[in-house]
């Protein structure tokens, strides 16, 4: 049993963390920090957890009172995360950060894409990128884990192994991703209003989305060379889920069987990656509410392309669930503890 | 550990049973019966359960091979349920039936509203109405439980105690219910198509819905006199959830405090009924995916009415979840075993 | 051809006015006033009107430059409307106000329910309540029309004639209304976020909604006595549409035929009220995008109640469309000019 | 004023034709043919048109009674369209066919992709592909127009001019399209149920969708060489709309200005193609209910790709609206007659 605090507990990612950790057998939640809702019962901020999570939100002072805590989840917006993580890290506490602040190794790249100075370079240097299935060994020894972004998770799980094993040539990678609206968070804005999003569909931030450097960093590591991707995110009128459709020129005429073998070697022992049969493609509903990443493969001989489709729940495998998975790695718990829940249907 | 079979396992209620029972610690699923999908992997019929439920659907012969089973869930459509339950019952097996066939004590009332003969009168006579919180003692001793309908559950949990304790006078009860589309099942029809239901809202079956006799039967038992209700169901463009808005003339000028005391005496020890604070009203999202029934109360002194609003997940507390709760009662398991899952938000 | 200005043109009601007036053959739009979007192309604020409405938003000064205008639509929030309408009215200009500020004849009632002083009593006194089908004569002569609220329109069109003709006794009226999210407007707030509303359903403001005094005022006029209603609004996960389900004790045993005759005498010559056949009930999709109000009737002999269901598009018949209809009355245009558009299906 | 009949008037495309033609000033609808709903009031099959379209559905015999008709719209499923169009064509009547049966010039290609023999080769030879903006001259003289598919329209309008003018090199074209559920039609099936599609998202028919040969045929004509595309359709939980995201390697380093000039030369005089500003991208809501095709362009210098995004209403510009536009061309009506309606917002 470990004691865990959540900083920024009333955003959507914080809420998913709270729900997942509440059901986790090895965890006791020590505090739910929230500046906006301090003093309010958590079960009124998130009425799904009424009578379940009976804590009040508090506004925590990170300089004090962390002595009791074994782990902190930091679910603050990027920028705000830096000073918080820095304080926690300096106190030698384990921390899993869910912002973008510690994902990008090259701080200049971070500063270019995020338009803000990086003020915690020591911590950045120490951070382990928390793509659970790929970096499990590093994560299990880390003090600071930078939890991956939602789009990157949906893209790296299928692409990393293929690049690492030289099954594809990393040129002209096109990634067309589709996300539910919860990815925009709970802060009210014109762009996440019901009446603006419902029965609507659009592309946004084409070629300039901030997840691009994170994706390229990891693909470049896998490939051993610098990679550029074409990435287009879309907003879909649903609450949860990301579907990424990935187009790869099949220059080496790689066979389906070979791709399957690579995936099996990476993921057969991993409970959260499911490989679909030929001519089956993932759907977000099948993973929604779960920590799964479903992957489907099409080798199109007519066009000589490989198309890979992946689906995740953006708030679980794409955020809080992967965070819990990383915690399980860091503390030696069963990898699926607290994460056995499957999607509902319908 | 008991062995359980599901007859009609590929409808939406059957699918929820399968999912819930898979996660239940005291249950081993023996078979998943389905005529339409016999021979097919369950995880392809319900891709949320891929790699999780690894059974194939089979078309079971109820005359044979039931010897091993401790309990059967029968999730067939009404009418079809009668012969199946009859066979199971005659073999002295415990059975929880999720159709309407054994809910209505008066077979003539059944025949009038359902337009079909009742051919299993012995079983009908033996059946216990499975409203878990109200009939827990009877259920725990029953061989055959008739699991309540979705609308009735949302209505009886708030109304039964008030009538039983004479807190309200059972005249001019108006019940305006709203249901998600999954209540219409998985059989394709014009009325449950996406393009017909989405961004649409309608009332249907006003005064003639088949759940009326079931609701009136139980309210009459509670009140000790025959009761008629005005019941109007509506179709809401969402997948899951029922919200019932109940209007009661407050002829006795009952106070909020008295209603709360009654609810507390019935439900304080019950984990699945949550009473909201004054001026708070339930929302379906807060119960979706859970076995909760949330209840909010308004005493309107200006109009001298009591308004009660309840919310449930139609497929869980309104069907499969209450079925599992009844199983827990019948076998002496913890009442919330397999049912601890909370709703997600968002 | 008249010249029309819109004050508050970039809220959802202002946007519908702009769209409808753009297609109106007798109207030229003089200006689209908006404080928030002043200087911006209207077609970028509302991309459906790109290349169609080519005006820029401007922030108008009501003290000046109104000389050219024949009519102003005022689509400001309640409270803000009072000073604006006052200025316009004092300049002897015709004005249709879409806020609540001039709907409630008794200013003390207004002040109680809206929690703000009324500072334009002369204008309040002069205002005609713009329920088009009922007050057509008064509207056609009015200088200031107070356009009805969305819920009131859906309730008054079916109830006013029945009370006026003594077909029902105005006791124990229960009105259960359901509205799409666009009724909450375009100002971002937690309550109108996609992820908070989608796949969710709730009641709100039970017995205290601000449309209650407006509804009661008009029903009392119709009945010739003071009437109280029980009114419960609900939020439905769709963008547009209101469905009101109205429960009336049928104390006089009024027959369906009599109700139909009353409706025919009021509405046969009116193009925008459609009476449905027996056992047919309205659905919001059938009126969405149109100025129709569809009405269905059920006489339930089993319970001795009359149930009436009405459906409107909250932004059209419940706001901008009825505003245009009132303009047509005020200027002697064809009653359906600019309003012939039907709903789409699907 | 011309007389027009609709064959297959009760599918979704037939319903949109009926609605659009009802509002068209130069058209009188002669009959609404429907096998399934023969004898039923059209306003009960499509309640949006209650009291508006007062015709009954009839089951027409194409051998007789066509003498009076100036034009037939044939909105039958592919395969069924061949014999119907053949009969109409042989009677020297003008016909616009909305199925796939006459779109693909090479009958063997048709037979391969559609798995059915082509039995109307003379008519196939005579048919003009009805992409209105591109083939306006041919359409205006045609007896038989093969109305384009929904996906192809959204793809060809942006791509045809660029290929024709050699602004891009037609290699490695990736087209990722997203469609609302109405594209699946009104015939009930598991795949178009509300509960299967809502809050869900998936890819389907990757590399094998039947619109591929139609798209490739037209792109090949534009390019003057045989072209293959990678095409992936996705199902989006909304009723209407198609968004196509098109990826083109920018091998010639074409500038944005050049692309704009090409589009302007093709579309400046065309009312239904709207070009967006730099860094603006289309959304389906802005075109839903209208005949517009909105196009946005991104030149990504970082990756050296051109990304083009287009949005249409699949049932209007992608079917019935383009059909009406083609009728306007064939009869010399104003090109936008009956098609001036804009999208609503929200």
PDB file of N, CA, C and O in Angstrom, chain B residues 100-114 116-118 121 124-125 127 213-214 217-218 221 226:
ATOM      1  N   UNK B 100     -39.870  -9.879 -19.555  1.00  0.00           N
ATOM      2  CA  UNK B 100     -41.070  -9.471 -18.810  1.00  0.00           C
ATOM      3  C   UNK B 100     -41.942 -10.663 -18.415  1.00  0.00           C
ATOM      4  O   UNK B 100     -42.933 -10.487 -17.717  1.00  0.00           O
ATOM      5  N   UNK B 101     -41.566 -11.868 -18.832  1.00  0.00           N
ATOM      6  CA  UNK B 101     -42.514 -12.990 -18.766  1.00  0.00           C
ATOM      7  C   UNK B 101     -42.933 -13.398 -17.361  1.00  0.00           C
ATOM      8  O   UNK B 101     -44.005 -13.991 -17.183  1.00  0.00           O
ATOM      9  N   UNK B 102     -42.114 -13.143 -16.371  1.00  0.00           N
ATOM     10  CA  UNK B 102     -42.462 -13.612 -15.026  1.00  0.00           C
ATOM     11  C   UNK B 102     -42.592 -12.473 -14.014  1.00  0.00           C
ATOM     12  O   UNK B 102     -42.559 -12.692 -12.815  1.00  0.00           O
ATOM     13  N   UNK B 103     -42.751 -11.277 -14.533  1.00  0.00           N
ATOM     14  CA  UNK B 103     -42.849 -10.130 -13.627  1.00  0.00           C
ATOM     15  C   UNK B 103     -44.271  -9.858 -13.158  1.00  0.00           C
ATOM     16  O   UNK B 103     -44.475  -9.353 -12.058  1.00  0.00           O
ATOM     17  N   UNK B 104     -45.231 -10.151 -14.016  1.00  0.00           N
ATOM     18  CA  UNK B 104     -46.610  -9.739 -13.732  1.00  0.00           C
ATOM     19  C   UNK B 104     -47.377 -10.925 -13.175  1.00  0.00           C
ATOM     20  O   UNK B 104     -47.587 -11.930 -13.859  1.00  0.00           O
ATOM     21  N   UNK B 105     -47.761 -10.772 -11.908  1.00  0.00           N
ATOM     22  CA  UNK B 105     -48.357 -11.889 -11.161  1.00  0.00           C
ATOM     23  C   UNK B 105     -49.657 -12.361 -11.785  1.00  0.00           C
ATOM     24  O   UNK B 105     -49.965 -13.552 -11.805  1.00  0.00           O
ATOM     25  N   UNK B 106     -50.459 -11.423 -12.246  1.00  0.00           N
ATOM     26  CA  UNK B 106     -51.756 -11.749 -12.824  1.00  0.00           C
ATOM     27  C   UNK B 106     -51.579 -12.086 -14.300  1.00  0.00           C
ATOM     28  O   UNK B 106     -51.311 -11.204 -15.118  1.00  0.00           O
ATOM     29  N   UNK B 107     -51.719 -13.379 -14.621  1.00  0.00           N
ATOM     30  CA  UNK B 107     -51.398 -13.776 -15.993  1.00  0.00           C
ATOM     31  C   UNK B 107     -52.341 -13.141 -17.008  1.00  0.00           C
ATOM     32  O   UNK B 107     -51.982 -12.921 -18.158  1.00  0.00           O
ATOM     33  N   UNK B 108     -53.552 -12.807 -16.561  1.00  0.00           N
ATOM     34  CA  UNK B 108     -54.481 -12.173 -17.512  1.00  0.00           C
ATOM     35  C   UNK B 108     -54.012 -10.750 -17.846  1.00  0.00           C
ATOM     36  O   UNK B 108     -54.137 -10.298 -18.985  1.00  0.00           O
ATOM     37  N   UNK B 109     -53.516 -10.078 -16.859  1.00  0.00           N
ATOM     38  CA  UNK B 109     -52.945  -8.753 -17.119  1.00  0.00           C
ATOM     39  C   UNK B 109     -51.777  -8.880 -18.101  1.00  0.00           C
ATOM     40  O   UNK B 109     -51.671  -8.129 -19.073  1.00  0.00           O
ATOM     41  N   UNK B 110     -50.925  -9.877 -17.847  1.00  0.00           N
ATOM     42  CA  UNK B 110     -49.818 -10.121 -18.779  1.00  0.00           C
ATOM     43  C   UNK B 110     -50.332 -10.332 -20.193  1.00  0.00           C
ATOM     44  O   UNK B 110     -49.849  -9.748 -21.161  1.00  0.00           O
ATOM     45  N   UNK B 111     -51.327 -11.207 -20.308  1.00  0.00           N
ATOM     46  CA  UNK B 111     -51.820 -11.556 -21.646  1.00  0.00           C
ATOM     47  C   UNK B 111     -52.451 -10.353 -22.338  1.00  0.00           C
ATOM     48  O   UNK B 111     -52.331 -10.188 -23.556  1.00  0.00           O
ATOM     49  N   UNK B 112     -53.115  -9.493 -21.564  1.00  0.00           N
ATOM     50  CA  UNK B 112     -53.716  -8.295 -22.147  1.00  0.00           C
ATOM     51  C   UNK B 112     -52.652  -7.338 -22.686  1.00  0.00           C
ATOM     52  O   UNK B 112     -52.730  -6.845 -23.811  1.00  0.00           O
ATOM     53  N   UNK B 113     -51.639  -7.073 -21.865  1.00  0.00           N
ATOM     54  CA  UNK B 113     -50.660  -6.054 -22.264  1.00  0.00           C
ATOM     55  C   UNK B 113     -49.629  -6.586 -23.256  1.00  0.00           C
ATOM     56  O   UNK B 113     -49.112  -5.829 -24.075  1.00  0.00           O
ATOM     57  N   UNK B 114     -49.320  -7.888 -23.170  1.00  0.00           N
ATOM     58  CA  UNK B 114     -48.281  -8.433 -24.050  1.00  0.00           C
ATOM     59  C   UNK B 114     -48.855  -9.164 -25.259  1.00  0.00           C
ATOM     60  O   UNK B 114     -48.125  -9.564 -26.149  1.00  0.00           O
ATOM     61  N   UNK B 116     -50.023 -12.114 -25.707  1.00  0.00           N
ATOM     62  CA  UNK B 116     -49.597 -13.483 -25.929  1.00  0.00           C
ATOM     63  C   UNK B 116     -50.027 -14.316 -24.720  1.00  0.00           C
ATOM     64  O   UNK B 116     -50.132 -13.797 -23.611  1.00  0.00           O
ATOM     65  N   UNK B 117     -50.312 -15.585 -24.945  1.00  0.00           N
ATOM     66  CA  UNK B 117     -50.707 -16.485 -23.865  1.00  0.00           C
ATOM     67  C   UNK B 117     -49.546 -16.711 -22.900  1.00  0.00           C
ATOM     68  O   UNK B 117     -48.384 -16.690 -23.301  1.00  0.00           O
ATOM     69  N   UNK B 118     -49.872 -16.934 -21.641  1.00  0.00           N
ATOM     70  CA  UNK B 118     -48.819 -17.333 -20.699  1.00  0.00           C
ATOM     71  C   UNK B 118     -48.878 -18.842 -20.517  1.00  0.00           C
ATOM     72  O   UNK B 118     -49.896 -19.382 -20.108  1.00  0.00           O
ATOM     73  N   UNK B 121     -47.506 -21.100 -16.049  1.00  0.00           N
ATOM     74  CA  UNK B 121     -48.172 -20.504 -14.883  1.00  0.00           C
ATOM     75  C   UNK B 121     -47.573 -20.982 -13.566  1.00  0.00           C
ATOM     76  O   UNK B 121     -47.497 -20.209 -12.601  1.00  0.00           O
ATOM     77  N   UNK B 124     -44.610 -18.877 -13.130  1.00  0.00           N
ATOM     78  CA  UNK B 124     -45.038 -17.509 -12.829  1.00  0.00           C
ATOM     79  C   UNK B 124     -45.396 -17.382 -11.354  1.00  0.00           C
ATOM     80  O   UNK B 124     -45.030 -16.413 -10.679  1.00  0.00           O
ATOM     81  N   UNK B 125     -46.101 -18.379 -10.868  1.00  0.00           N
ATOM     82  CA  UNK B 125     -46.527 -18.364  -9.477  1.00  0.00           C
ATOM     83  C   UNK B 125     -45.329 -18.399  -8.514  1.00  0.00           C
ATOM     84  O   UNK B 125     -45.336 -17.764  -7.464  1.00  0.00           O
ATOM     85  N   UNK B 127     -42.314 -17.287  -9.165  1.00  0.00           N
ATOM     86  CA  UNK B 127     -41.308 -16.239  -9.403  1.00  0.00           C
ATOM     87  C   UNK B 127     -41.359 -15.151  -8.345  1.00  0.00           C
ATOM     88  O   UNK B 127     -42.415 -14.739  -7.885  1.00  0.00           O
ATOM     89  N   UNK B 213     -48.266  -2.027 -16.434  1.00  0.00           N
ATOM     90  CA  UNK B 213     -48.824  -2.968 -15.451  1.00  0.00           C
ATOM     91  C   UNK B 213     -47.798  -3.425 -14.416  1.00  0.00           C
ATOM     92  O   UNK B 213     -48.151  -3.681 -13.260  1.00  0.00           O
ATOM     93  N   UNK B 214     -46.552  -3.527 -14.835  1.00  0.00           N
ATOM     94  CA  UNK B 214     -45.502  -3.929 -13.889  1.00  0.00           C
ATOM     95  C   UNK B 214     -45.314  -2.863 -12.806  1.00  0.00           C
ATOM     96  O   UNK B 214     -45.223  -3.177 -11.609  1.00  0.00           O
ATOM     97  N   UNK B 217     -48.465  -2.766 -10.554  1.00  0.00           N
ATOM     98  CA  UNK B 217     -48.525  -3.914  -9.647  1.00  0.00           C
ATOM     99  C   UNK B 217     -47.731  -3.658  -8.374  1.00  0.00           C
ATOM    100  O   UNK B 217     -48.220  -3.844  -7.253  1.00  0.00           O
ATOM    101  N   UNK B 218     -46.527  -3.179  -8.538  1.00  0.00           N
ATOM    102  CA  UNK B 218     -45.657  -3.001  -7.369  1.00  0.00           C
ATOM    103  C   UNK B 218     -46.071  -1.794  -6.534  1.00  0.00           C
ATOM    104  O   UNK B 218     -45.999  -1.834  -5.305  1.00  0.00           O
ATOM    105  N   UNK B 221     -48.987  -2.891  -4.491  1.00  0.00           N
ATOM    106  CA  UNK B 221     -48.548  -3.677  -3.326  1.00  0.00           C
ATOM    107  C   UNK B 221     -48.063  -2.745  -2.217  1.00  0.00           C
ATOM    108  O   UNK B 221     -48.435  -2.884  -1.047  1.00  0.00           O
ATOM    109  N   UNK B 226     -55.265  -0.381  -5.127  1.00  0.00           N
ATOM    110  CA  UNK B 226     -54.942  -0.384  -6.551  1.00  0.00           C
ATOM    111  C   UNK B 226     -54.585   1.015  -7.046  1.00  0.00           C
ATOM    112  O   UNK B 226     -55.312   1.966  -6.785  1.00  0.00           O
TER     113      UNK B 226
END
